Amino acid sequence: MVLVVPAASAAPSADILIGEVYGGGGNSGATLTQDFIELTNVGAAPVSVAGWSVQYLPAAPSSSSRWQATPLTGSVLPGKTYLVSEAKGTGGSVELPASDAVGTIPMAAGAGTVALVKSTELLTCLTAADCVADTRIHDLIGYGNATVRETAPAAATSNTTSSARVNATDTDNNSVDFASGEPSPRNAAGEGPGGGTPPVSAKIHAIQGITRVSPLAGKKVADVTGVVTAIRAFGQQRGFWFQDTAPDADVRTSEGLFVLTGSATPNVKVGDAVVVAGTVKEALPNDDANSTFQSLTELIGATWTVSSAGNPLPQAESIGALPAGYVPTGGNIDTLALKPAEYTLDYFESRESMRVAVADVRVVGPTTEFNEFYVTVRPDENPTARGGTLYGGYDQPNPGRLKVMSLIPFSQRPFPQVNVNDKLTGRTEGPLDYSNFGGYTLQATTLGEIASGGLKPEKTRKQRTGELAIGTYNVENLDPGDEQTKFDRLAAGIVENLATPDIVALEEIQDDNGVTNDGTVSADQTLRKFTDAIVAKGGPRYEWRQINPANNADGGEPGGNIRVAFIFNPARVSFVDRPGGDAATPVQVVKQHGRAALSVSPGRIDPGNAAWERSRKPLAGEFVFKGRKVFVVANHFNSKGGDQSVHGRFQPPNRVTEDQRIKQAITLRAFVDSVLAVDRKANIVLAGDLNDFQFSPALAELTRGGAVRALIDTLPVNERYTYVFEGNSQVLDHTLMSRAPRGVDYDVVHINAEFAGQASDHDPQVVRFRPSTGDEWLDLLFDLFDLIEQAHASHR
C-alpha cells in the first residue's frame, strides 16, 4: 500500500505575515548589496514581535541541516512593513534602507525556506509536515524547489528577483500567495533602497498623470482606492484591474490601473472595493529599457485590503468618435502632455486600464493563434473590397483599429474564431490594456456575439493555352515535420485556388529537418512532400529547382535554412539547366545568339553582396514557354523585425530594416538592367515576398525609370494587399515585370490572410501573360497560333 502524504498547510495568519524574501543580495548582477526578509502587517492592530525571530533553512535540508535565526524587536503597525537585513555580498551597488532588525544569514538566491517564528529558539523540523505541527511558526514561505513550504512552493528567485506576497489574505499556499519580481524592500519608516522616501498616498489619476509615463514611476504608493473591474487569472502576467469611482475633472488622466501579481492569481473578486499599496512601474516589453514600444503603468509588489464586496462597476465608456490625428511626433513622446482630443493614441492612453466598450463593429484582422482579433470603430476608414482596412501609406495608420482579447475563461466561452468582415455584434466591455503585440487592447469581460460576414477564399481562373502563368507563395517555414494537413492545404491552394500555375516561386522552404540545427541544408524532402501533396490534390507532377544555402547564413529560424525555390509544370514549361550554381557563385548575364542568357541556371544573384547578409538570396532561373525565353527571379527580402512600431513611443517610427531592403532592391535592379542591356525586350518576372509596401523606397528603387513595373499598382486601390498585420491589410508580396510581356492579367488570390486557421499568413498571387519573342511580327504569328490552338481546345 502506498501512503500519500498531503502537502503541508497550517492555519492561515491574519495579521503579520512574511511579505518578501530575497537571497541574491551582493551576488553577480544584483543591484542590492544584501539579502533581506520583509514582514508586513495586514491586520488592523499593531503586532509586537519582541522575542520573535525570522529563521532560514536550505531548500533541500539533510539530517545535518540546521535552521539559522535572526531575533526581532519592537512592533509592526497596521499596513506597515518591517525590514530584516541579512548577509551582505561583495557585489551590488544599492544599500538597503535602515533595517529594523539586523542578521547575518547567507540566504540562497534561488530557493530556500523562511519562517516567522514566535520564539528565538531554533526550529528543528526538517519536513513540511513537521513544521506545520510546530505551533511556534506564525508564517512560512518555501520558494524554488524548497522541501519545507506551505502547500506548494513559490516560484524560484534569482540574483535579480525576490519572492513577494501578492495576497493580503494568507491562503497558506506559497505558490498562490507569492510571485517573483524586482526586489522592493521597505522598512518600518517606509524607506526604500538607498534611503528612499516613505510611500506616497495617491489616487489612481495622480499615478497615471497627464503623460504616458507616471510622475510617480519607481515610487512606493499607498492608500490607492478603487473597485476591482477585471481579473487576469492565467499566464505569467496575472493580476487585476481596478478603477476609481470618484474621477477627477482632467480628461488626460486615466482612472484605471493594473496590479501585477505575476504567476499568482490575486485573491480578489470583481466588485471588491480595495485599498492598494505597491510600487509604480512603467512596464516595458521584457523589462527592456531600450524597448521602442509604449509602457503600461502598473503596480508591482502590491498588497491590498478589501473594504467591501459586490460594489457596482464604473460604467464602461463607449469608444465613439476618435480624433483625426493618430499620434504626436517629435521623437520620444513619453513625456509629452496627452492631447486626447487631437490624437487617437493619446485618447486611448488617457483611458489606459479603464473600462471601455465597443458595439456592433467589423472585424478587420482574423483570430490568431494568440486568441486575439482586430475590429475597427471607424467602419468607413479605408475599407478593402472584402471588408478589411487598407494600409495605403505611412500617413494612413488607420486609427480605428483596436485589438480584442478575452478574460472570460475558455471553459465558459471558447475564444471565437473570426474572419475579416465578420461582425462583433452587441456590446463588448472590459479594461483597455496595452501590449507590444498589437497596441491598445480591449480585454473583454463581456464579449459580444459573432455574425458571419460570409467571406470565402478566392479562386482565380485557369491560364489559357497561350498564356504562361507564374505564381508566388510564401508557405511559412514549410518543412517535412509540419503536419500533413498543412501540406494538403497549401497544395489545395496551388491546385484549386491558383489553378495550377506553370511556375511558382516559393518562399520559406526550410531544410529537410526544419529547425533542428545539425548542419542539414538540403530541402529535397520538403519539396518532394509538397509536390506529392499537389499531385494528391489533382495537380500536375511539378519539378523543382533550388540552391542549398550555406548553413545558418540566410536568416530565418536558426537551423531552418529557409530559401526560395521554383516548382514548375514540365508539361507546360521547360527549365534551362546550366550547371555550376551554388550558394556562393553569382549568376551572370551572358549573350547567346544575340539574346540574354544566364551563366548558371538556377543561380543566385550576387550572393556575396553585403545587401544579403543574414538574408535570403534571390534565385534566378531561365525558362522556355512555347519557344519563348522567360527569366524568373524568386525573392525574399529581409524582414521588418526591428522596425519601430506605428504605436510605439518613438514617433515617427524609425524603419531601421528599410536600409537593407533598399540595398537589396538596388542589387536586384542591377541584375534586371544587365539582362535588358543585352536584350531590351527580354521577358523578366520578379516575384516573391519583398517584405515591403508598394509605396516604400525599396519598391521605388526597383521600379525607377520604368524598366520593371509593380503589378500591384494595376489593381483597384482597395484590392492592394497580400497580408494582414494588426488589422491593417497591406502589401508585402509582389510581382514585377519588364515591359516586354503582352496581355498581362494579374491577380492576388485571397485565401489566407483574412481567415482564422491559415495555411500560411500570406496570400499567393499569379500573373498570366503572353511572353514576347522580341520580334513584333513573330509575336503576332505566335498569337495567331495560340488562338487557333485555343479554339481547337474549346471544341474537344
Short mmCIF file of N, CA, C and O in Angstrom, two decimals, residues 88-137:
data_model
loop_
_atom_site.label_atom_id
_atom_site.label_comp_id
_atom_site.label_asym_id
_atom_site.label_seq_id
_atom_site.Cartn_x
_atom_site.Cartn_y
_atom_site.Cartn_z
N LYS A 88 25.59 40.23 3.65
CA LYS A 88 25.99 41.19 2.64
C LYS A 88 27.03 40.55 1.74
O LYS A 88 27.96 39.87 2.20
N GLY A 89 26.90 40.76 0.44
CA GLY A 89 27.86 40.22 -0.52
C GLY A 89 28.83 41.28 -0.99
O GLY A 89 28.83 42.42 -0.52
N THR A 90 29.67 40.90 -1.95
CA THR A 90 30.68 41.83 -2.47
C THR A 90 30.18 42.59 -3.69
O THR A 90 30.82 43.54 -4.13
N GLY A 91 29.05 42.16 -4.25
CA GLY A 91 28.52 42.83 -5.43
C GLY A 91 27.40 43.78 -5.08
O GLY A 91 27.12 44.06 -3.92
N GLY A 92 26.73 44.28 -6.12
CA GLY A 92 25.64 45.21 -5.92
C GLY A 92 26.13 46.63 -5.71
O GLY A 92 27.31 46.86 -5.42
N SER A 93 25.23 47.57 -5.86
CA SER A 93 25.63 48.97 -5.73
C SER A 93 24.67 49.79 -4.88
O SER A 93 24.97 50.94 -4.56
N VAL A 94 23.51 49.21 -4.52
CA VAL A 94 22.50 49.95 -3.77
C VAL A 94 22.32 49.32 -2.40
O VAL A 94 22.10 48.11 -2.27
N GLU A 95 22.44 50.16 -1.35
CA GLU A 95 22.29 49.68 0.02
C GLU A 95 20.81 49.57 0.39
O GLU A 95 19.95 50.29 -0.14
N LEU A 96 20.52 48.65 1.30
CA LEU A 96 19.18 48.58 1.86
C LEU A 96 18.91 49.84 2.68
O LEU A 96 19.83 50.47 3.20
N PRO A 97 17.63 50.20 2.84
CA PRO A 97 17.32 51.27 3.80
C PRO A 97 17.65 50.79 5.21
O PRO A 97 17.93 49.61 5.44
N ALA A 98 17.65 51.69 6.16
CA ALA A 98 17.96 51.33 7.56
C ALA A 98 17.06 50.18 8.00
O ALA A 98 15.84 50.27 7.93
N SER A 99 17.67 49.09 8.43
CA SER A 99 16.91 47.89 8.77
C SER A 99 16.30 48.01 10.16
O SER A 99 16.83 48.67 11.05
N ASP A 100 15.19 47.32 10.37
CA ASP A 100 14.53 47.28 11.67
C ASP A 100 15.10 46.16 12.53
O ASP A 100 14.92 46.14 13.74
N ALA A 101 15.75 45.20 11.89
CA ALA A 101 16.49 44.13 12.58
C ALA A 101 17.63 43.72 11.67
O ALA A 101 17.50 43.76 10.44
N VAL A 102 18.76 43.32 12.28
CA VAL A 102 19.96 43.00 11.50
C VAL A 102 20.37 41.57 11.77
O VAL A 102 20.50 41.14 12.92
N GLY A 103 20.57 40.81 10.68
CA GLY A 103 21.05 39.45 10.79
C GLY A 103 22.20 39.22 9.83
O GLY A 103 22.60 40.12 9.09
N THR A 104 22.73 38.01 9.86
CA THR A 104 23.89 37.68 9.01
C THR A 104 23.67 36.39 8.23
O THR A 104 24.63 35.77 7.77
N ILE A 105 22.43 35.97 8.05
CA ILE A 105 22.16 34.69 7.39
C ILE A 105 22.46 34.81 5.90
O ILE A 105 21.91 35.67 5.21
N PRO A 106 23.32 33.93 5.36
CA PRO A 106 23.58 33.92 3.91
C PRO A 106 22.51 33.09 3.20
O PRO A 106 22.63 31.87 3.06
N MET A 107 21.47 33.73 2.71
CA MET A 107 20.36 33.03 2.06
C MET A 107 20.73 32.69 0.62
O MET A 107 21.44 33.45 -0.04
N ALA A 108 20.23 31.57 0.13
CA ALA A 108 20.48 31.19 -1.27
C ALA A 108 19.64 32.06 -2.20
O ALA A 108 18.53 32.48 -1.85
N ALA A 109 20.16 32.32 -3.40
CA ALA A 109 19.48 33.22 -4.33
C ALA A 109 18.23 32.61 -4.93
O ALA A 109 17.24 33.31 -5.16
N GLY A 110 18.24 31.29 -5.17
CA GLY A 110 17.15 30.72 -5.95
C GLY A 110 16.10 29.98 -5.18
O GLY A 110 14.95 29.90 -5.62
N ALA A 111 16.43 29.40 -4.01
CA ALA A 111 15.48 28.56 -3.31
C ALA A 111 15.83 28.49 -1.84
O ALA A 111 16.99 28.60 -1.45
N GLY A 112 14.82 28.30 -1.02
CA GLY A 112 15.03 28.17 0.42
C GLY A 112 13.72 28.26 1.16
O GLY A 112 12.65 28.37 0.55
N THR A 113 13.79 28.23 2.48
CA THR A 113 12.61 28.34 3.33
C THR A 113 12.86 29.40 4.39
O THR A 113 13.93 29.42 5.02
N VAL A 114 11.89 30.30 4.58
CA VAL A 114 11.96 31.33 5.61
C VAL A 114 10.72 31.19 6.49
O VAL A 114 9.59 31.06 5.97
N ALA A 115 10.93 31.21 7.80
CA ALA A 115 9.82 31.10 8.75
C ALA A 115 9.81 32.32 9.67
O ALA A 115 10.87 32.81 10.09
N LEU A 116 8.62 32.80 9.99
CA LEU A 116 8.41 33.81 11.03
C LEU A 116 7.99 33.05 12.28
O LEU A 116 6.94 32.38 12.29
N VAL A 117 8.82 33.13 13.33
CA VAL A 117 8.68 32.25 14.48
C VAL A 117 8.44 33.07 15.75
O VAL A 117 9.14 34.06 16.00
N LYS A 118 7.46 32.66 16.52
CA LYS A 118 7.14 33.34 17.78
C LYS A 118 8.07 32.88 18.89
O LYS A 118 7.64 32.57 20.01
N SER A 119 9.36 32.82 18.59
CA SER A 119 10.38 32.41 19.54
C SER A 119 11.73 32.69 18.90
O SER A 119 11.83 32.80 17.67
N THR A 120 12.76 32.77 19.71
CA THR A 120 14.11 32.89 19.17
C THR A 120 14.84 31.55 19.19
O THR A 120 15.97 31.44 18.71
N GLU A 121 14.19 30.53 19.75
CA GLU A 121 14.78 29.21 19.80
C GLU A 121 14.78 28.60 18.40
O GLU A 121 13.78 28.70 17.65
N LEU A 122 15.87 27.96 18.02
CA LEU A 122 15.98 27.40 16.68
C LEU A 122 14.97 26.29 16.46
O LEU A 122 14.75 25.43 17.32
N LEU A 123 14.34 26.33 15.28
CA LEU A 123 13.44 25.24 14.89
C LEU A 123 14.24 23.97 14.65
O LEU A 123 15.43 24.02 14.33
N THR A 124 13.57 22.85 14.74
CA THR A 124 14.22 21.56 14.47
C THR A 124 13.54 20.77 13.36
O THR A 124 14.07 19.76 12.91
N CYS A 125 12.37 21.23 12.92
CA CYS A 125 11.65 20.48 11.87
C CYS A 125 12.40 20.56 10.55
O CYS A 125 12.95 21.60 10.18
N LEU A 126 12.41 19.47 9.80
CA LEU A 126 13.09 19.41 8.50
C LEU A 126 12.18 18.94 7.39
O LEU A 126 12.62 18.73 6.26
N THR A 127 10.89 18.76 7.71
CA THR A 127 9.90 18.41 6.69
C THR A 127 8.73 19.37 6.80
O THR A 127 8.49 19.99 7.86
N ALA A 128 7.96 19.46 5.72
CA ALA A 128 6.80 20.36 5.74
C ALA A 128 5.79 19.94 6.79
O ALA A 128 5.25 20.77 7.52
N ALA A 129 5.57 18.65 6.90
CA ALA A 129 4.57 18.17 7.87
C ALA A 129 4.98 18.49 9.30
O ALA A 129 4.16 18.92 10.13
N ASP A 130 6.26 18.28 9.61
CA ASP A 130 6.73 18.55 10.97
C ASP A 130 6.66 20.04 11.28
O ASP A 130 6.35 20.43 12.42
N CYS A 131 6.97 20.88 10.29
CA CYS A 131 6.94 22.33 10.54
C CYS A 131 5.51 22.83 10.74
O CYS A 131 5.27 23.73 11.55
N VAL A 132 4.57 22.26 10.00
CA VAL A 132 3.17 22.63 10.20
C VAL A 132 2.72 22.33 11.63
O VAL A 132 1.94 23.05 12.24
N ALA A 133 3.26 21.26 12.18
CA ALA A 133 2.87 20.85 13.53
C ALA A 133 3.50 21.72 14.61
O ALA A 133 3.09 21.67 15.77
N ASP A 134 4.48 22.54 14.24
CA ASP A 134 5.16 23.39 15.23
C ASP A 134 4.38 24.69 15.37
O ASP A 134 4.38 25.55 14.48
N THR A 135 3.68 24.84 16.50
CA THR A 135 2.80 25.99 16.71
C THR A 135 3.55 27.30 16.87
O THR A 135 2.92 28.37 16.87
N ARG A 136 4.86 27.25 17.01
CA ARG A 136 5.62 28.50 17.12
C ARG A 136 5.73 29.22 15.77
O ARG A 136 6.00 30.42 15.73
N ILE A 137 5.54 28.48 14.68
CA ILE A 137 5.67 29.09 13.34
C ILE A 137 4.40 29.86 13.03
O ILE A 137 3.31 29.28 12.92
#
